[in-house]
XYZ file of N, CA and C in Angstrom:
747
model
N -60.408 -67.819 -18.633
C -60.937 -68.462 -18.047
C -60.480 -68.549 -16.339
N -59.619 -67.661 -16.169
C -59.265 -67.586 -14.980
C -60.210 -67.639 -13.547
N -61.244 -66.652 -14.354
C -62.094 -66.207 -12.797
C -62.749 -67.446 -13.146
N -63.751 -67.852 -14.174
C -65.162 -68.756 -13.924
C -63.921 -70.061 -13.261
N -62.397 -70.540 -13.520
C -61.956 -71.555 -13.218
C -61.444 -71.259 -11.858
N -61.704 -70.101 -11.543
C -61.000 -70.162 -9.973
C -62.548 -70.031 -8.703
N -63.515 -69.811 -9.842
C -65.228 -70.153 -8.733
C -65.254 -71.214 -9.134
N -65.384 -72.803 -10.690
C -65.431 -73.766 -10.170
C -64.478 -74.122 -9.050
N -63.173 -74.193 -8.883
C -62.582 -74.402 -7.814
C -63.155 -74.061 -6.231
N -63.194 -73.083 -6.355
C -63.881 -72.396 -5.001
C -65.149 -73.288 -4.523
N -66.292 -74.114 -5.522
C -67.358 -74.418 -5.527
C -66.784 -76.247 -4.922
N -65.716 -76.532 -6.045
C -65.313 -78.128 -5.310
C -64.786 -78.150 -4.224
N -63.586 -76.490 -4.020
C -63.757 -76.684 -2.695
C -64.197 -77.365 -1.549
N -65.729 -76.154 -1.886
C -66.492 -76.167 -0.582
C -67.307 -77.434 -0.672
N -67.516 -78.477 -1.860
C -68.508 -79.362 -1.741
C -67.554 -80.863 -0.887
N -66.489 -80.342 -1.420
C -65.556 -81.539 -0.516
C -65.370 -81.254 0.708
N -64.843 -79.824 1.169
C -64.409 -80.145 2.667
C -66.021 -79.168 3.800
N -66.504 -78.672 2.971
C -68.177 -78.458 3.552
C -68.956 -80.013 3.365
N -69.389 -79.553 2.417
C -71.384 -80.466 2.283
C -70.285 -81.672 2.610
N -69.949 -82.349 1.873
C -69.763 -84.182 2.042
C -69.417 -84.390 3.535
N -68.362 -83.393 4.072
C -68.493 -83.657 5.475
C -69.466 -83.549 6.380
N -70.582 -82.359 5.959
C -71.040 -82.138 7.290
C -72.925 -82.882 6.591
N -73.166 -83.569 5.690
C -73.751 -84.747 5.383
C -73.758 -86.115 5.511
N -72.493 -86.239 5.226
C -71.720 -87.835 5.935
C -72.067 -88.339 4.040
N -72.504 -87.673 3.342
C -72.452 -88.255 1.721
C -70.737 -88.756 0.976
N -71.432 -89.526 -0.209
C -70.105 -90.213 -0.213
C -69.993 -89.075 -1.800
N -71.159 -88.638 -2.515
C -70.919 -87.925 -3.922
C -72.314 -87.427 -3.866
N -72.105 -86.373 -4.966
C -73.155 -85.379 -4.929
C -73.696 -84.712 -6.500
N -73.923 -84.384 -6.728
C -74.934 -83.890 -8.404
C -74.713 -82.546 -8.068
N -74.194 -81.517 -9.661
C -74.446 -80.237 -8.952
C -75.646 -79.947 -10.303
N -76.025 -78.621 -9.748
C -77.278 -77.774 -10.786
C -76.850 -76.371 -11.239
N -77.076 -76.252 -12.891
C -76.438 -75.104 -12.505
C -77.498 -74.182 -13.898
N -78.212 -73.034 -13.466
C -78.726 -72.471 -14.411
C -78.181 -70.940 -15.035
N -78.235 -70.971 -15.837
C -78.174 -69.912 -16.897
C -76.547 -69.731 -16.970
N -75.878 -68.647 -16.135
C -74.617 -68.070 -16.056
C -74.478 -69.766 -15.582
N -74.463 -69.810 -14.335
C -74.394 -71.266 -13.272
C -74.252 -72.102 -14.246
N -75.141 -72.987 -15.366
C -75.113 -73.522 -16.544
C -73.336 -74.153 -16.725
N -73.100 -72.316 -17.296
C -71.501 -72.215 -17.962
C -70.652 -72.796 -16.376
N -70.865 -72.490 -15.839
C -69.960 -72.937 -14.582
C -70.026 -74.564 -14.308
N -70.890 -75.233 -14.651
C -71.148 -76.370 -14.264
C -70.139 -76.712 -15.276
N -70.654 -76.320 -16.772
C -69.465 -76.966 -17.765
C -68.410 -77.432 -17.536
N -68.154 -75.933 -17.312
C -66.869 -75.742 -16.942
C -66.157 -76.986 -16.029
N -67.262 -77.113 -14.739
C -66.634 -77.611 -13.919
C -66.189 -79.356 -13.957
N -67.381 -79.641 -15.206
C -66.849 -80.598 -15.122
C -66.009 -81.333 -16.356
N -64.986 -80.514 -16.546
C -63.650 -80.146 -17.488
C -62.809 -81.212 -15.969
N -63.190 -80.996 -14.790
C -62.325 -80.962 -13.840
C -63.234 -82.135 -13.355
N -63.692 -82.726 -13.349
C -64.609 -82.870 -12.084
C -63.977 -84.327 -11.631
N -63.832 -84.169 -9.715
C -63.853 -84.871 -8.819
C -64.856 -86.533 -8.709
N -64.392 -87.261 -8.392
C -64.951 -88.263 -8.543
C -66.552 -88.727 -7.969
N -66.447 -87.391 -6.341
C -67.702 -87.423 -6.197
C -68.516 -86.546 -7.174
N -68.253 -86.090 -7.837
C -69.097 -85.482 -8.128
C -69.675 -86.502 -9.628
N -71.006 -87.027 -9.250
C -71.563 -87.911 -10.225
C -72.396 -87.922 -11.260
N -73.220 -86.699 -11.171
C -74.117 -86.045 -12.391
C -74.536 -84.797 -12.235
N -74.421 -84.109 -13.384
C -74.863 -82.623 -13.488
C -76.413 -82.571 -14.142
N -76.844 -81.253 -13.942
C -77.753 -81.001 -14.489
C -77.868 -79.489 -15.440
N -77.904 -78.821 -16.306
C -77.457 -77.737 -17.059
C -79.168 -77.439 -17.272
N -79.618 -76.023 -16.950
C -81.093 -75.428 -17.250
C -80.309 -74.185 -18.101
N -81.021 -74.292 -19.344
C -80.818 -72.819 -20.079
C -79.170 -72.791 -20.323
N -78.366 -72.762 -20.197
C -77.170 -72.411 -19.669
C -76.417 -71.655 -20.943
N -75.382 -70.795 -20.910
C -75.176 -69.255 -20.973
C -73.697 -69.627 -21.736
N -74.111 -70.027 -22.947
C -72.696 -70.411 -24.159
C -72.498 -68.977 -24.785
N -73.996 -69.084 -25.245
C -73.841 -67.316 -26.088
C -75.019 -66.576 -25.376
N -75.124 -65.858 -26.359
C -76.382 -64.272 -25.321
C -77.691 -65.089 -26.838
N -78.544 -65.061 -26.260
C -79.891 -65.056 -26.884
C -80.612 -63.912 -28.047
N -79.889 -62.977 -27.654
C -79.837 -61.858 -28.400
C -78.998 -61.356 -28.801
N -78.742 -60.167 -30.029
C -77.909 -60.076 -30.354
C -77.080 -58.445 -30.021
N -75.583 -58.392 -29.632
C -75.306 -57.986 -28.871
C -74.062 -56.542 -29.823
N -74.695 -55.587 -30.160
C -73.719 -54.704 -30.945
C -72.344 -55.053 -31.300
N -71.975 -54.892 -32.486
C -70.700 -55.012 -32.225
C -69.295 -54.361 -31.778
N -70.022 -53.038 -31.611
C -69.611 -52.143 -31.110
C -69.049 -52.353 -29.365
N -70.449 -52.932 -29.272
C -69.930 -53.248 -27.492
C -69.074 -54.618 -27.246
N -69.124 -55.144 -28.380
C -68.702 -56.533 -28.442
C -66.458 -55.995 -28.608
N -66.558 -55.020 -29.343
C -65.012 -54.646 -29.423
C -65.070 -53.784 -28.047
N -65.488 -53.294 -27.276
C -65.626 -52.331 -26.391
C -64.795 -52.910 -25.363
N -66.087 -54.031 -24.910
C -65.252 -54.600 -23.958
C -64.210 -55.950 -24.170
N -63.813 -55.954 -25.026
C -62.506 -56.761 -25.512
C -61.770 -55.730 -25.354
N -61.623 -54.462 -25.533
C -60.497 -53.511 -25.371
C -60.334 -53.360 -23.955
N -61.746 -53.216 -23.404
C -61.668 -52.741 -21.590
C -61.073 -53.496 -21.271
N -61.497 -55.246 -21.844
C -60.723 -55.945 -20.711
C -59.346 -56.101 -20.352
N -58.291 -55.420 -21.008
C -57.500 -55.454 -20.928
C -56.830 -54.203 -20.177
N -57.273 -52.746 -20.364
C -56.921 -51.846 -19.668
C -58.040 -51.443 -18.454
N -59.406 -51.809 -18.589
C -60.349 -51.486 -17.364
C -61.300 -52.351 -17.231
N -60.752 -53.699 -16.695
C -61.451 -55.063 -16.841
C -62.645 -54.802 -15.399
N -62.823 -54.233 -15.125
C -64.060 -53.622 -14.181
C -65.031 -52.839 -14.752
N -64.465 -52.079 -15.544
C -65.894 -51.095 -16.320
C -66.862 -51.739 -16.959
N -68.222 -51.292 -16.448
C -69.264 -52.339 -16.224
C -70.273 -51.559 -17.460
N -70.229 -52.597 -17.965
C -71.681 -51.958 -19.186
C -72.917 -52.863 -19.188
N -73.936 -52.240 -19.853
C -75.130 -53.219 -19.215
C -75.586 -53.593 -20.447
N -76.609 -54.761 -19.762
C -76.701 -56.122 -20.669
C -77.783 -55.953 -21.072
N -78.741 -54.870 -21.342
C -80.065 -54.691 -21.743
C -81.011 -55.732 -21.992
N -81.124 -56.385 -20.265
C -81.776 -58.137 -20.487
C -83.296 -57.351 -20.455
N -83.707 -58.390 -21.522
C -85.546 -57.983 -21.770
C -86.495 -59.232 -20.151
N -86.685 -58.827 -19.612
C -87.117 -59.177 -18.201
C -88.318 -59.940 -18.712
N -89.034 -59.387 -19.779
C -90.246 -60.354 -20.255
C -90.262 -61.280 -20.603
N -88.690 -61.756 -21.249
C -88.523 -63.027 -21.658
C -88.017 -64.407 -20.683
N -87.783 -64.115 -18.868
C -87.784 -64.686 -18.755
C -88.375 -65.814 -18.796
N -89.785 -65.265 -18.583
C -91.256 -66.291 -17.791
C -92.437 -65.901 -18.463
N -93.330 -66.780 -18.897
C -94.438 -66.056 -19.431
C -95.324 -65.780 -18.847
N -94.888 -65.714 -17.169
C -95.982 -65.161 -16.010
C -94.965 -63.738 -15.842
N -95.778 -62.493 -16.088
C -95.225 -61.353 -15.863
C -94.554 -60.744 -14.748
N -95.270 -61.922 -13.197
C -94.568 -61.580 -12.614
C -93.350 -62.266 -11.975
N -93.019 -62.792 -12.849
C -91.440 -63.250 -12.683
C -90.201 -61.729 -13.082
N -90.784 -61.293 -14.217
C -90.125 -60.060 -14.527
C -90.325 -59.297 -13.160
N -91.220 -58.885 -12.942
C -91.426 -57.613 -12.139
C -90.689 -58.219 -10.893
N -90.637 -59.280 -10.326
C -90.018 -60.313 -9.243
C -88.391 -59.670 -9.286
N -87.551 -59.992 -10.758
C -86.503 -59.343 -11.322
C -86.325 -58.090 -10.738
N -86.936 -57.445 -11.211
C -86.664 -56.275 -10.927
C -86.359 -55.444 -10.046
N -87.868 -56.027 -9.010
C -87.133 -55.341 -7.886
C -86.569 -55.801 -6.668
N -85.987 -57.422 -7.279
C -84.568 -58.059 -6.695
C -83.369 -57.089 -6.241
N -83.144 -56.879 -5.313
C -81.720 -55.783 -4.817
C -80.616 -56.677 -4.846
N -80.675 -58.018 -5.454
C -79.340 -58.407 -5.286
C -79.429 -59.092 -7.211
N -80.437 -58.683 -7.927
C -80.047 -58.606 -8.638
C -79.924 -56.934 -9.689
N -78.860 -57.205 -10.630
C -78.411 -56.136 -11.698
C -78.672 -56.486 -12.805
N -78.328 -55.459 -13.863
C -78.346 -55.569 -15.442
C -77.163 -55.470 -16.094
N -75.797 -55.287 -15.260
C -74.851 -55.151 -15.752
C -73.293 -55.901 -15.860
N -72.977 -56.098 -16.664
C -71.446 -57.062 -16.662
C -70.092 -56.339 -16.941
N -68.608 -56.850 -16.443
C -68.039 -56.065 -15.982
C -67.194 -56.288 -17.304
N -66.499 -55.384 -18.103
C -65.860 -56.381 -19.299
C -64.467 -57.773 -19.206
N -64.349 -57.985 -17.896
C -63.125 -59.096 -18.080
C -64.539 -59.794 -17.448
N -65.474 -59.804 -16.414
C -66.323 -60.536 -16.700
C -66.684 -61.476 -17.644
N -67.306 -60.407 -18.667
C -67.377 -60.774 -20.238
C -66.296 -61.567 -20.945
N -64.912 -61.073 -20.717
C -64.432 -61.963 -21.445
C -63.889 -62.879 -21.069
N -63.664 -63.352 -19.566
C -63.669 -64.590 -18.579
C -64.979 -65.528 -19.535
N -66.251 -65.154 -19.719
C -66.933 -65.899 -19.985
C -66.766 -66.277 -21.151
N -66.125 -65.706 -22.226
C -65.600 -66.499 -24.004
C -64.937 -67.257 -23.253
N -63.803 -67.046 -22.801
C -62.737 -67.665 -22.502
C -63.109 -69.088 -22.387
N -64.263 -69.064 -20.634
C -64.547 -70.618 -20.005
C -65.518 -71.109 -21.404
N -66.579 -70.690 -21.869
C -67.696 -71.090 -23.005
C -66.414 -71.841 -24.237
N -65.342 -71.100 -24.759
C -64.708 -71.751 -25.811
C -63.962 -72.869 -25.472
N -63.658 -72.851 -24.215
C -62.814 -74.429 -23.556
C -63.588 -75.309 -22.882
N -64.738 -75.132 -22.775
C -66.058 -75.945 -22.249
C -66.553 -76.417 -24.193
N -66.462 -75.741 -24.957
C -66.672 -76.548 -25.946
C -65.466 -77.065 -26.932
N -64.397 -76.614 -26.160
C -63.421 -77.624 -27.152
C -63.375 -78.767 -26.290
N -63.602 -78.965 -24.886
C -63.406 -80.149 -24.514
C -64.151 -80.773 -23.721
N -65.590 -80.381 -24.215
C -66.510 -81.639 -24.321
C -66.410 -82.879 -24.302
N -65.375 -82.997 -25.059
C -65.865 -84.858 -25.389
C -64.858 -85.150 -24.724
N -64.214 -84.520 -23.773
C -63.672 -84.867 -22.314
C -64.185 -85.530 -21.233
N -65.226 -84.892 -21.237
C -66.244 -84.801 -19.916
C -67.306 -86.677 -19.446
N -66.872 -86.947 -18.384
C -67.041 -88.697 -18.106
C -68.517 -88.360 -17.472
N -68.877 -87.447 -16.665
C -70.407 -87.264 -15.797
C -71.402 -87.325 -16.525
N -72.374 -87.771 -16.314
C -73.616 -88.013 -16.680
C -73.817 -86.758 -16.280
N -75.100 -86.213 -17.634
C -75.240 -84.659 -17.651
C -76.626 -84.677 -18.459
N -77.847 -83.907 -17.582
C -79.086 -83.413 -17.751
C -78.844 -82.240 -18.459
N -79.435 -81.808 -19.514
C -79.614 -80.267 -20.185
C -81.072 -80.204 -20.358
N -81.692 -79.353 -20.205
C -82.898 -78.845 -20.136
C -82.824 -77.226 -20.694
N -83.727 -77.098 -21.709
C -84.050 -75.676 -22.497
C -85.218 -75.178 -22.414
N -85.598 -74.303 -23.105
C -86.940 -73.501 -23.789
C -86.638 -73.802 -24.944
N -87.590 -74.022 -25.882
C -87.347 -73.707 -27.472
C -87.310 -71.954 -27.912
N -88.075 -71.419 -26.748
C -88.636 -69.798 -27.093
C -87.427 -69.404 -25.874
N -86.418 -69.662 -25.405
C -85.417 -68.768 -24.947
C -84.713 -67.484 -25.777
N -84.930 -66.401 -25.364
C -84.523 -65.459 -26.051
C -83.243 -64.797 -24.845
N -83.084 -65.194 -24.024
C -82.118 -65.155 -23.120
C -80.674 -65.323 -23.419
N -80.252 -66.837 -23.211
C -78.951 -67.942 -23.814
C -79.553 -68.118 -25.411
N -78.736 -68.768 -26.280
C -78.874 -69.164 -27.134
C -78.642 -70.873 -27.281
N -79.923 -71.493 -27.083
C -80.388 -73.328 -27.419
C -79.565 -73.724 -28.280
N -79.334 -72.920 -29.560
C -78.295 -73.363 -30.294
C -76.747 -73.365 -30.052
N -76.196 -72.689 -29.153
C -74.828 -73.192 -28.256
C -74.802 -74.055 -27.769
N -76.125 -73.880 -27.073
C -75.841 -75.161 -26.206
C -76.073 -76.244 -26.552
N -77.015 -76.564 -27.370
C -76.912 -77.983 -28.494
C -75.595 -78.450 -29.146
N -74.861 -77.483 -28.778
C -73.930 -77.718 -29.898
C -72.925 -78.421 -28.445
N -72.978 -77.471 -27.852
C -72.158 -78.856 -26.545
C -72.769 -79.840 -26.167
N -73.962 -79.773 -26.267
C -74.044 -81.161 -25.714
C -73.705 -82.241 -27.160
N -73.852 -81.746 -28.066
C -73.719 -82.963 -29.096
C -71.996 -83.169 -29.419
N -71.304 -82.251 -28.400
C -70.447 -83.203 -28.090
C -69.620 -84.024 -27.134
N -70.563 -84.097 -25.925
C -70.457 -84.623 -25.402
C -70.607 -86.649 -24.984
N -69.634 -87.196 -24.945
C -69.528 -88.675 -24.834
C -70.007 -89.400 -23.692
N -70.527 -88.442 -22.756
C -70.857 -89.541 -21.691
C -72.289 -89.490 -21.534
N -73.103 -90.331 -20.129
C -74.020 -90.646 -20.870
C -74.933 -89.247 -20.615
N -75.753 -89.321 -21.322
C -76.763 -87.723 -21.374
C -77.847 -88.047 -22.196
N -79.073 -86.665 -21.274
C -80.267 -86.808 -21.764
C -80.215 -85.449 -21.592
N -81.254 -85.035 -22.978
C -81.256 -84.037 -22.954
C -83.058 -83.484 -23.518
N -83.935 -82.713 -22.275
C -85.471 -82.099 -22.894
C -85.433 -81.097 -23.561
N -86.542 -80.312 -24.422
C -86.615 -79.301 -24.833
C -88.207 -78.942 -24.475
N -88.159 -77.700 -24.212
C -89.145 -77.600 -23.826
C -90.322 -76.543 -24.604
N -91.452 -77.072 -25.451
C -91.684 -76.355 -26.371
C -92.214 -74.730 -26.220
N -91.519 -73.664 -26.768
C -92.454 -72.429 -26.504
C -91.849 -71.873 -25.550
N -91.153 -72.279 -24.069
C -90.937 -71.879 -22.610
C -89.480 -71.229 -23.152
N -89.947 -70.036 -21.834
C -89.167 -69.332 -22.356
C -87.765 -69.921 -21.032
N -87.025 -68.989 -20.672
C -85.508 -68.943 -19.777
C -85.585 -69.713 -18.795
N -86.610 -69.100 -17.899
C -86.830 -70.110 -16.392
C -87.819 -70.899 -16.263
N -87.443 -72.281 -16.462
C -88.065 -73.338 -16.759
C -89.053 -73.079 -15.632
N -88.307 -72.940 -14.391
C -88.670 -73.352 -12.581
C -89.868 -72.648 -12.746
N -89.899 -70.938 -13.777
C -91.236 -70.035 -13.205
C -91.814 -69.928 -14.253
N -91.735 -71.197 -15.574
C -92.900 -71.439 -16.833
C -94.029 -71.925 -16.058
N -94.817 -71.511 -15.989
C -96.381 -71.786 -15.625
C -96.781 -73.466 -15.894
N -96.426 -73.348 -17.611
C -96.664 -74.652 -18.208
C -96.072 -75.517 -17.633
N -94.214 -75.540 -17.493
C -93.206 -76.063 -17.674
C -92.856 -76.290 -16.021
N -92.737 -75.487 -15.217
C -92.327 -75.483 -14.125
C -92.244 -76.847 -13.280
N -93.272 -77.751 -12.990
C -93.534 -78.913 -12.245
C -92.388 -80.312 -12.848
N -92.879 -80.038 -14.526
C -92.410 -81.344 -15.167
C -90.958 -81.099 -15.004
N -90.503 -80.608 -15.311
C -89.085 -79.421 -15.190
C -88.509 -80.198 -13.942
N -89.063 -79.904 -13.068
C -88.726 -80.427 -11.456
C -88.640 -81.152 -11.215
N -89.721 -82.150 -11.867
C -89.930 -83.461 -11.540
C -88.437 -84.148 -12.018
N -88.118 -83.823 -13.583
C -87.024 -84.150 -14.538
C -85.696 -83.999 -13.284
N -85.786 -82.925 -12.783
C -84.337 -82.461 -12.026
C -84.152 -83.471 -11.236
N -85.458 -83.469 -10.289
C -85.385 -84.831 -8.840
C -85.617 -86.191 -9.876
N -85.537 -86.335 -10.677
C -85.755 -87.667 -11.081
C -83.730 -88.237 -11.068
N -83.415 -87.533 -11.797
C -81.772 -87.289 -11.970
C -81.075 -87.291 -11.254
N -80.934 -86.071 -10.279
C -80.038 -86.039 -9.094
C -80.448 -86.778 -8.166
N -81.748 -87.264 -8.068
C -82.333 -87.764 -6.736
C -81.108 -89.488 -6.884
N -81.091 -89.417 -7.975
C -79.960 -91.038 -7.909
C -78.724 -91.192 -7.015
N -78.452 -90.071 -6.923
C -76.772 -89.915 -5.977
C -77.917 -89.542 -4.507
N -76.655 -89.446 -3.460
C -77.082 -88.864 -2.488
C -77.645 -87.374 -2.046
N -76.752 -86.752 -2.889
C -77.118 -85.435 -2.480
C -77.318 -84.447 -3.327
N -77.883 -83.183 -3.599
C -78.196 -82.386 -4.528
C -77.290 -80.883 -4.036
N -76.179 -81.233 -4.861
C -75.258 -79.378 -3.908
C -76.582 -78.266 -4.611
N -76.346 -77.153 -4.000
C -77.397 -76.429 -4.163
C -78.511 -76.418 -4.053
N -79.137 -77.349 -3.416
C -80.489 -77.709 -3.183
C -80.810 -78.141 -1.407
N -80.805 -77.225 -1.132
C -81.273 -78.529 0.803
C -82.491 -78.713 0.892
N -82.668 -80.098 0.626
C -83.633 -80.947 0.604
C -84.387 -81.325 2.085
N -83.265 -81.052 2.845
C -83.855 -81.828 4.641
C -85.384 -80.565 5.025
N -85.233 -79.547 4.719
C -86.661 -78.761 4.731
C -87.983 -79.662 4.094
N -87.705 -80.611 2.902
C -88.618 -80.550 2.253
C -89.140 -82.361 2.503
N -87.765 -83.008 3.102
C -88.661 -84.318 3.885
C -89.484 -84.784 4.659
N -90.144 -85.235 4.755
C -91.717 -85.682 6.219
C -90.811 -85.869 6.781
N -91.551 -85.674 8.197
C -90.935 -85.090 9.641
C -90.380 -86.597 10.063
N -91.039 -87.997 9.836
C -90.989 -89.286 10.472
C -90.967 -90.019 9.052
N -89.697 -91.136 8.838
C -89.204 -91.879 7.401
C -91.025 -92.363 7.699
N -91.239 -93.291 8.270
C -92.583 -94.352 7.937
C -93.244 -93.506 7.400
N -93.473 -92.302 7.920
C -94.742 -91.659 7.439
C -94.892 -91.550 5.506
N -96.110 -91.532 4.604
C -96.106 -91.345 3.442
C -96.027 -90.389 3.102
N -94.955 -89.658 2.289
C -94.301 -88.310 1.612
C -95.410 -87.889 0.848
N -95.591 -86.649 1.481
C -96.409 -85.643 0.564
C -96.237 -85.458 -1.072
N -96.722 -85.395 -2.138
C -96.173 -84.839 -2.822
C -95.613 -83.411 -2.592
N -94.305 -83.399 -3.237
C -93.744 -82.005 -3.245
C -94.427 -80.701 -4.441
N -94.780 -79.713 -3.502
C -95.206 -78.359 -3.882
C -93.886 -77.458 -4.210
N -93.304 -78.354 -5.194
C -91.803 -77.341 -5.895
C -91.909 -76.213 -5.617
N -92.777 -75.663 -6.620
C -92.622 -73.917 -7.163
C -92.962 -73.369 -4.885
N -93.712 -73.697 -4.354
C -93.458 -73.243 -2.989
C -92.873 -73.571 -1.936
N -91.960 -74.557 -2.166
C -90.563 -75.049 -1.567
C -89.490 -73.764 -1.827
N -89.354 -74.116 -3.095
C -88.307 -72.766 -3.765
C -88.525 -71.474 -3.046
N -89.898 -71.078 -3.239
C -90.133 -69.969 -2.540
C -89.952 -69.435 -1.074
N -90.148 -70.465 -0.589
C -89.935 -70.574 0.882
C -87.857 -70.572 1.054
N -87.609 -71.282 -0.061
C -85.931 -71.246 0.037
C -85.211 -69.895 -0.073
N -85.942 -69.083 -0.933
C -85.884 -67.923 -1.270
C -86.165 -66.852 -0.321
N -87.096 -67.365 0.668
C -87.415 -65.846 1.141
C -86.347 -66.315 2.463
N -85.724 -68.040 2.742
C -84.594 -67.876 3.688
C -84.139 -66.883 3.902
N -83.235 -66.935 2.264
C -81.902 -66.501 1.799
C -82.716 -64.788 1.955
N -83.199 -63.760 1.807
C -83.576 -62.806 2.725
C -83.627 -62.523 4.054
N -84.387 -63.336 5.001
C -84.599 -63.368 5.985
C -82.921 -63.456 6.608
N -82.088 -64.839 5.770
C -81.274 -64.972 7.070
C -79.793 -64.204 6.131
N -79.363 -63.311 6.072
C -78.411 -62.394 4.972
C -77.468 -62.686 4.592
N -77.123 -63.968 5.596
C -75.700 -64.807 5.489
C -75.715 -65.195 4.191
N -77.032 -66.286 3.930
C -77.613 -67.333 2.636
C -77.570 -66.175 1.539
N -77.408 -64.982 1.395
C -77.227 -64.120 0.700
C -76.638 -64.790 -0.974
N -75.792 -65.314 -0.570
C -74.590 -65.538 -1.236
C -74.912 -67.069 -2.511
N -75.958 -67.343 -2.227
C -76.314 -69.013 -2.652
C -77.070 -68.900 -3.698
N -77.419 -67.564 -3.561
C -78.292 -66.907 -5.294
C -77.662 -67.453 -5.779
N -76.512 -67.176 -6.492
C -75.174 -67.290 -7.697
C -75.089 -68.492 -7.911
């Protein structure tokens, strides 16, 4: 899990050295989706005091589709001698959301690729095993969200991790929902409401910048947030400002 550990160490350093001083906050929450969810699960094993709660959406503990035995064996062997060798993930984009436009946008996105290196695959397995084995040590409150019809990641594996947690926790399963709850027409609003209510009990949500969503004057009543539009706006800003592209991960 060296690669994953270095990622979470960098994120911790970023939060402590940049985010908290820049915002004047004393604590923050983290949100991770899919691979980001595994990162958060690993982050929680060494959570600093400022990390007051976490939310994971469809975390990648195991793939939700069969991986051929030959590909698993090849990845294990190549990880030792050629870790940079990439193999196709054969991701079914129709399983991202019931909205076909989401899959089409995914395929057209220049920041998305459908390959994973053997070294990364091995690092994911190691991080998964560590997160599962040490889940009982997590002390941070955790929210877990997933769709019961997710075919991208294994919801059973996510549930096994959740069941081992001893900290304050809550999980919500969305009936018949696919992988990207925030892009599911029937569930996006509810999923984002749950995230909002969970994380806004602390001062800051890392990875989601809320300033553009705030009313211009505090004394004016805030209008209900159009979360899908807000996410689309933030996503477009990442393309308009190439320096922000790395925040997608």
